[in-house]
Coordinates of N, CA and C in Angstrom, one line a residue:
X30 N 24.9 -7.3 -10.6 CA 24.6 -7.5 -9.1 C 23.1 -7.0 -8.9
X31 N 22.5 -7.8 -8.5 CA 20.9 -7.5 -8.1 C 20.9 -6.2 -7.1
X32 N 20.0 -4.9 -7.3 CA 20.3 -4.1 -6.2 C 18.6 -3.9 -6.2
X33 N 17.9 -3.6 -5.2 CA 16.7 -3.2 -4.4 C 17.0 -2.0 -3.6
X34 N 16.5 -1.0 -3.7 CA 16.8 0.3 -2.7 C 15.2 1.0 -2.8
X35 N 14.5 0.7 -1.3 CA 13.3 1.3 -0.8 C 13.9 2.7 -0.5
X36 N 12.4 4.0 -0.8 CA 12.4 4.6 -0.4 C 11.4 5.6 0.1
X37 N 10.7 6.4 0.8 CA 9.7 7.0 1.1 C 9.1 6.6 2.3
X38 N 9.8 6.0 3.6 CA 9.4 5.9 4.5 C 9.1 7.2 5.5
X39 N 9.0 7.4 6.9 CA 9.3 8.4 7.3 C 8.0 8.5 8.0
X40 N 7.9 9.4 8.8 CA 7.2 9.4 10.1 C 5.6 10.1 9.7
X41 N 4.5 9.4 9.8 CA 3.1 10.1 9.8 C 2.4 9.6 10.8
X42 N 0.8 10.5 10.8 CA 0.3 10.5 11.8 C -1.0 9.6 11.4
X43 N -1.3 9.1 12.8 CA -2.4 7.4 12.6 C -3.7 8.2 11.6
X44 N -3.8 7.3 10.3 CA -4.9 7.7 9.7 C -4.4 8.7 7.8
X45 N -2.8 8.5 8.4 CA -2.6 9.4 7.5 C -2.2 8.5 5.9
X46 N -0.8 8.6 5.1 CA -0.6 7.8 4.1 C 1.0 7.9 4.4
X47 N 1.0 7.2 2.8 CA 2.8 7.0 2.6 C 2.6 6.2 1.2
X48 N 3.7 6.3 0.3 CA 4.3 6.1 -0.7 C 5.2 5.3 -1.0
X49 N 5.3 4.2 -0.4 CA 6.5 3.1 -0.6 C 7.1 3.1 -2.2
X50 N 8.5 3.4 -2.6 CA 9.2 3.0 -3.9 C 10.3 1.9 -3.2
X51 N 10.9 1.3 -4.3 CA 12.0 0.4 -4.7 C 12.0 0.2 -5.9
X52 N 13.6 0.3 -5.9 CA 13.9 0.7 -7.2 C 15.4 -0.4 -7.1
X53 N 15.0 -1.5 -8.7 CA 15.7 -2.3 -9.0 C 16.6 -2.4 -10.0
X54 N 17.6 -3.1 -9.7 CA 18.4 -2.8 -11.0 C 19.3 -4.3 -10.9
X55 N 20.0 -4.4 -11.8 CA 20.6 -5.4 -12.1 C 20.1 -7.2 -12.5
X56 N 18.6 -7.2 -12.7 CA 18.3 -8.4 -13.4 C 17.1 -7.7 -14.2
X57 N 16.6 -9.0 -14.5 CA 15.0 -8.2 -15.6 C 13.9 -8.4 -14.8
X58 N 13.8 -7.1 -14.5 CA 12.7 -6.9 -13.4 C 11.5 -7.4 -13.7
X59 N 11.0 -7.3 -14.9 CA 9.8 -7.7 -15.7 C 9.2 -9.0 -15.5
X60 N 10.7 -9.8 -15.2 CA 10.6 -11.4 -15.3 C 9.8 -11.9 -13.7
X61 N 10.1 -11.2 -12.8 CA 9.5 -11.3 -11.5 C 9.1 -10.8 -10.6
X62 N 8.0 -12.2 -10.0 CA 7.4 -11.5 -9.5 C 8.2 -10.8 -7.9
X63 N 7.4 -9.9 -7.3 CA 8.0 -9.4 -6.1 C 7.0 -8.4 -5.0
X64 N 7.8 -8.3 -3.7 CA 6.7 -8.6 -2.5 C 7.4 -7.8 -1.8
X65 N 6.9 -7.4 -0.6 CA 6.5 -6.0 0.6 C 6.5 -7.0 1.6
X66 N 7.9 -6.9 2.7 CA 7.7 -7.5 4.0 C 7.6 -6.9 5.0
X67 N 7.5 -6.8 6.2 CA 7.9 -5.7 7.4 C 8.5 -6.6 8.2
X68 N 8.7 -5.6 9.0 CA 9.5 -5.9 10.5 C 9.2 -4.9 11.6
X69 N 8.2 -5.3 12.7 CA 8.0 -4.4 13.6 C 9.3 -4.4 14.5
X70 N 9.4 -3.6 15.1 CA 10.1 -3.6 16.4 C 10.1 -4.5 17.8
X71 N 10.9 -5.8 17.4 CA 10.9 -6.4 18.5 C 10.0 -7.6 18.3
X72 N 9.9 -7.8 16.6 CA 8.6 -9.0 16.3 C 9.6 -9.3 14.9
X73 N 9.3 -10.3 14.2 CA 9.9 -11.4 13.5 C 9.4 -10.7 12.2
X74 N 9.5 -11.4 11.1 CA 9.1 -10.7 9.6 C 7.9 -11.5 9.1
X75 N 7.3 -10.2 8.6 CA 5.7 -10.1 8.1 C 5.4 -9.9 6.7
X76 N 4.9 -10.7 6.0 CA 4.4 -10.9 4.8 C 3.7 -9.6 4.4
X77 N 3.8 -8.4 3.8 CA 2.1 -7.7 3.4 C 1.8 -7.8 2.5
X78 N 2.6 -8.0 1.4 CA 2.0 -8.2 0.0 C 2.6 -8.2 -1.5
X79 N 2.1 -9.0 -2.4 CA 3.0 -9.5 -3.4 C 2.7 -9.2 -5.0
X80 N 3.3 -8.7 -6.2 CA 3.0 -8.6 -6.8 C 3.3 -9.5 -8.3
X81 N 2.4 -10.4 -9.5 CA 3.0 -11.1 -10.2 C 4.0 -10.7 -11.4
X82 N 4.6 -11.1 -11.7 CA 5.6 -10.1 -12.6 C 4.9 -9.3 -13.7
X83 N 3.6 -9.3 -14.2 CA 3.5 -8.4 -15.2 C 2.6 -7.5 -14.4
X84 N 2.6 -7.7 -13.5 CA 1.6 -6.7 -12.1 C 0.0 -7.1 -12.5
X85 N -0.9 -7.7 -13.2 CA -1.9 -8.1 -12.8 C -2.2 -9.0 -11.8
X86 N -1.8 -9.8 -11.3 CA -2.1 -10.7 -10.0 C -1.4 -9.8 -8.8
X87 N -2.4 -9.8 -7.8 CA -1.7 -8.9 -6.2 C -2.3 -9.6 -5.2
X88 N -1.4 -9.8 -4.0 CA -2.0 -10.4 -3.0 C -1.9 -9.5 -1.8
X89 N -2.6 -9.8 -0.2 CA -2.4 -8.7 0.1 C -2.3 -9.7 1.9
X90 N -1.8 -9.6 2.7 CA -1.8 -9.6 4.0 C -3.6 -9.6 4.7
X91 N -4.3 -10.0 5.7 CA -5.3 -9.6 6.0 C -5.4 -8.3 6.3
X92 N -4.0 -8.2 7.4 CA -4.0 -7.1 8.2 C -4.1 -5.8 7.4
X93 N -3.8 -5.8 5.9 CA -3.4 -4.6 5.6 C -4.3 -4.7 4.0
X94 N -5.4 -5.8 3.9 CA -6.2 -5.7 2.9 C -7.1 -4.5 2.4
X95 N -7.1 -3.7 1.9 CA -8.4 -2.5 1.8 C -8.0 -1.4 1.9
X96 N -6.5 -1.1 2.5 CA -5.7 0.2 3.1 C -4.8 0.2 2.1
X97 N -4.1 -0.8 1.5 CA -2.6 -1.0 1.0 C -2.8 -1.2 -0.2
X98 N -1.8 -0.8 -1.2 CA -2.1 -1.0 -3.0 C -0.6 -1.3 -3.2
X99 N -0.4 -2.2 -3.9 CA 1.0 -2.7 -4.1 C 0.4 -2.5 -6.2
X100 N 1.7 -2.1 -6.3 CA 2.1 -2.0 -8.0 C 3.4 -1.6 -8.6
X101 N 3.4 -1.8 -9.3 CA 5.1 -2.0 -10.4 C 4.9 -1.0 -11.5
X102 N 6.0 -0.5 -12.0 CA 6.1 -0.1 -13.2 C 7.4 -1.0 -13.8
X103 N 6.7 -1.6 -14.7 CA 8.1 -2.5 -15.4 C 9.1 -1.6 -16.6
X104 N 8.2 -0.4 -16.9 CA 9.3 0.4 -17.9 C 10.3 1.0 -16.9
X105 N 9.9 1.2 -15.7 CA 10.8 2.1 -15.0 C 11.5 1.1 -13.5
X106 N 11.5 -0.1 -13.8 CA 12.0 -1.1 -12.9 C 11.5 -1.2 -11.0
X107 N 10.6 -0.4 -11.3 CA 10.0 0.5 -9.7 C 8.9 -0.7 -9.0
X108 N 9.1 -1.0 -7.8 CA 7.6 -1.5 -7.4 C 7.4 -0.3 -5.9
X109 N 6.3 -0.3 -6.2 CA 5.1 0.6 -5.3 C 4.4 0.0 -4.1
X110 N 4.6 0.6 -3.2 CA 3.3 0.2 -2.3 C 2.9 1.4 -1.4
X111 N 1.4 1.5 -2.1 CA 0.7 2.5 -1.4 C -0.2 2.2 0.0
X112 N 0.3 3.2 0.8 CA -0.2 2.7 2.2 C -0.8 3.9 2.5
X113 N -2.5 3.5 3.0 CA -3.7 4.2 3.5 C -4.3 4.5 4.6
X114 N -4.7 5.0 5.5 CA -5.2 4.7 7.0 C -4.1 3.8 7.6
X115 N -2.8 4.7 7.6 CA -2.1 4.0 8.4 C -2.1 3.8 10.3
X116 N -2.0 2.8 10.3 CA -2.2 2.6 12.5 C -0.8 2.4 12.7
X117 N -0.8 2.6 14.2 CA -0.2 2.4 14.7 C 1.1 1.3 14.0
X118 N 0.0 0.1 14.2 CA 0.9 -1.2 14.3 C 1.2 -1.9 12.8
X119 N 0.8 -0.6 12.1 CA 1.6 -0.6 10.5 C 3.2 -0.3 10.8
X120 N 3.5 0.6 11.7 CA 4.8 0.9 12.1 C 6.2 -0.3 11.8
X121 N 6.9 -0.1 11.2 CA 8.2 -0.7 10.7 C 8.8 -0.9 9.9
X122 N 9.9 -2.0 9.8 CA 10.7 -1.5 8.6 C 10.1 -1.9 7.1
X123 N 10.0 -1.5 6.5 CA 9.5 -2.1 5.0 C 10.8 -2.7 4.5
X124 N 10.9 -3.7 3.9 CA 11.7 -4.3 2.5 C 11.0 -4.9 1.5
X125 N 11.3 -4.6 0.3 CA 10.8 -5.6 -0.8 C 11.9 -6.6 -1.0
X126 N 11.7 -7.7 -1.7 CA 11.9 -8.6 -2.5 C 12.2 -9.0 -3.4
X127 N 12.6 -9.6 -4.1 CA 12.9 -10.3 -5.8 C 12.0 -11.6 -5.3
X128 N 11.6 -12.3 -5.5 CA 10.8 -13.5 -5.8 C 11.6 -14.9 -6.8
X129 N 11.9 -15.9 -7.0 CA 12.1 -16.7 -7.3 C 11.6 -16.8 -8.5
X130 N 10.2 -16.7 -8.7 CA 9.2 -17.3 -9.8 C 8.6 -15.8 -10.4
X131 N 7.3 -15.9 -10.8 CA 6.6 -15.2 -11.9 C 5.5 -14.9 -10.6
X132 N 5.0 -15.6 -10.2 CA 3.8 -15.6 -9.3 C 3.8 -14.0 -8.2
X133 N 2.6 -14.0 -7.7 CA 2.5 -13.3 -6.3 C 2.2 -14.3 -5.3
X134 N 3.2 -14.6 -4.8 CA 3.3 -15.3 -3.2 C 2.8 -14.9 -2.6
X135 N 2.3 -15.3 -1.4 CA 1.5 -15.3 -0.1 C 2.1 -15.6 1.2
X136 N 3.4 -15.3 1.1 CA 4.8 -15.4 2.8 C 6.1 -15.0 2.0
X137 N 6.7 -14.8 3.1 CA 7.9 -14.0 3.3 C 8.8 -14.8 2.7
X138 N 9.7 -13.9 1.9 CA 10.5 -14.8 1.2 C 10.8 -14.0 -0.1
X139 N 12.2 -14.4 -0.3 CA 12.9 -13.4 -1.6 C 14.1 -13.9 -1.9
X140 N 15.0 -14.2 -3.0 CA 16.2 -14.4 -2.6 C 17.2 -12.9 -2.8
X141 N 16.3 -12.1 -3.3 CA 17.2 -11.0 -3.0 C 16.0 -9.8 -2.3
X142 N 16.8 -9.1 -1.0 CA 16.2 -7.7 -0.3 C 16.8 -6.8 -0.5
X143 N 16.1 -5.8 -0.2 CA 16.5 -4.3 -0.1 C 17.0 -4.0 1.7
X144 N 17.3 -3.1 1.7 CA 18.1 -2.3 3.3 C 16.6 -2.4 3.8
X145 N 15.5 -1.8 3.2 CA 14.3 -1.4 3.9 C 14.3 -0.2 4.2
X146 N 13.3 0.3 4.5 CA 12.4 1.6 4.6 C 11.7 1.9 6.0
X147 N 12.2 3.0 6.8 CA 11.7 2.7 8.3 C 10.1 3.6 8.0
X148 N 9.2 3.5 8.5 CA 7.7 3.6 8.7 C 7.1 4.4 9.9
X149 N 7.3 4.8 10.6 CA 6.5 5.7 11.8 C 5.4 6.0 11.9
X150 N 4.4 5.4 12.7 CA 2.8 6.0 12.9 C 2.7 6.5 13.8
X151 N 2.7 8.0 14.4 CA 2.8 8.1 15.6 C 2.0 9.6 15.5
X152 N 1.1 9.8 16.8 CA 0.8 11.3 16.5 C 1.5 12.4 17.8

């Protein structure tokens, strides 16, 4: 059974950071690629960023280009997303993805998710 479980969300203050993990288990993580979506409060699902399965190709959201570092560890089945100068309207839930293919995508979309990770920017 494919499982995804985010974790490291939790409440900081505008400008500050955060640590996004998920942690995969049950197929060969190595084989795919996989992606960071959000969900604000009261708004539809948002693409931020995607990784190719051996983690050299990354793509990134506009909104969150230059702030955000997405990465994998394939010995340890983990993908990462490091979040920088966080705002406000970074606020929400995070989930990653399993991916379909090998690629880093560019929109939302997985056939398997995680619960997600709640996010708080607030001072």
């Amino acid at each position: 059974e494919v499982q995804l479980v985010e974790s490291g969300g939790g409440l900081v203050q505008p400008g500050g950071s955060l640590r996004l993990s998920c942690a995969a288990s049950g197929f060969t993580f190595s084989t795919y690629g996989m992606s960071w979506v959000r969900q604000a409060p009261e708004k539809g699902l948002e693409w931020v960023s995607s990784i190719n399965n051996g983690g050299v190709s990354t793509t990134y959201a506009d909104s969150v280009k230059g702030r955000f570092t997405i990465s994998r560890d394939n010995a340890k089945n983990t993908l990462y997303l490091q979040m920088n100068s966080l705002k406000p309207e970074d606020a929400a839930v995070y989930y990653c993805t399993k991916r379909g293919g090998k690629i880093a995508y560019t929109n939302v979309g997985g056939d398997a998710w995680g619960q997600g990770t709640l996010v708080t920017v607030s001072s």
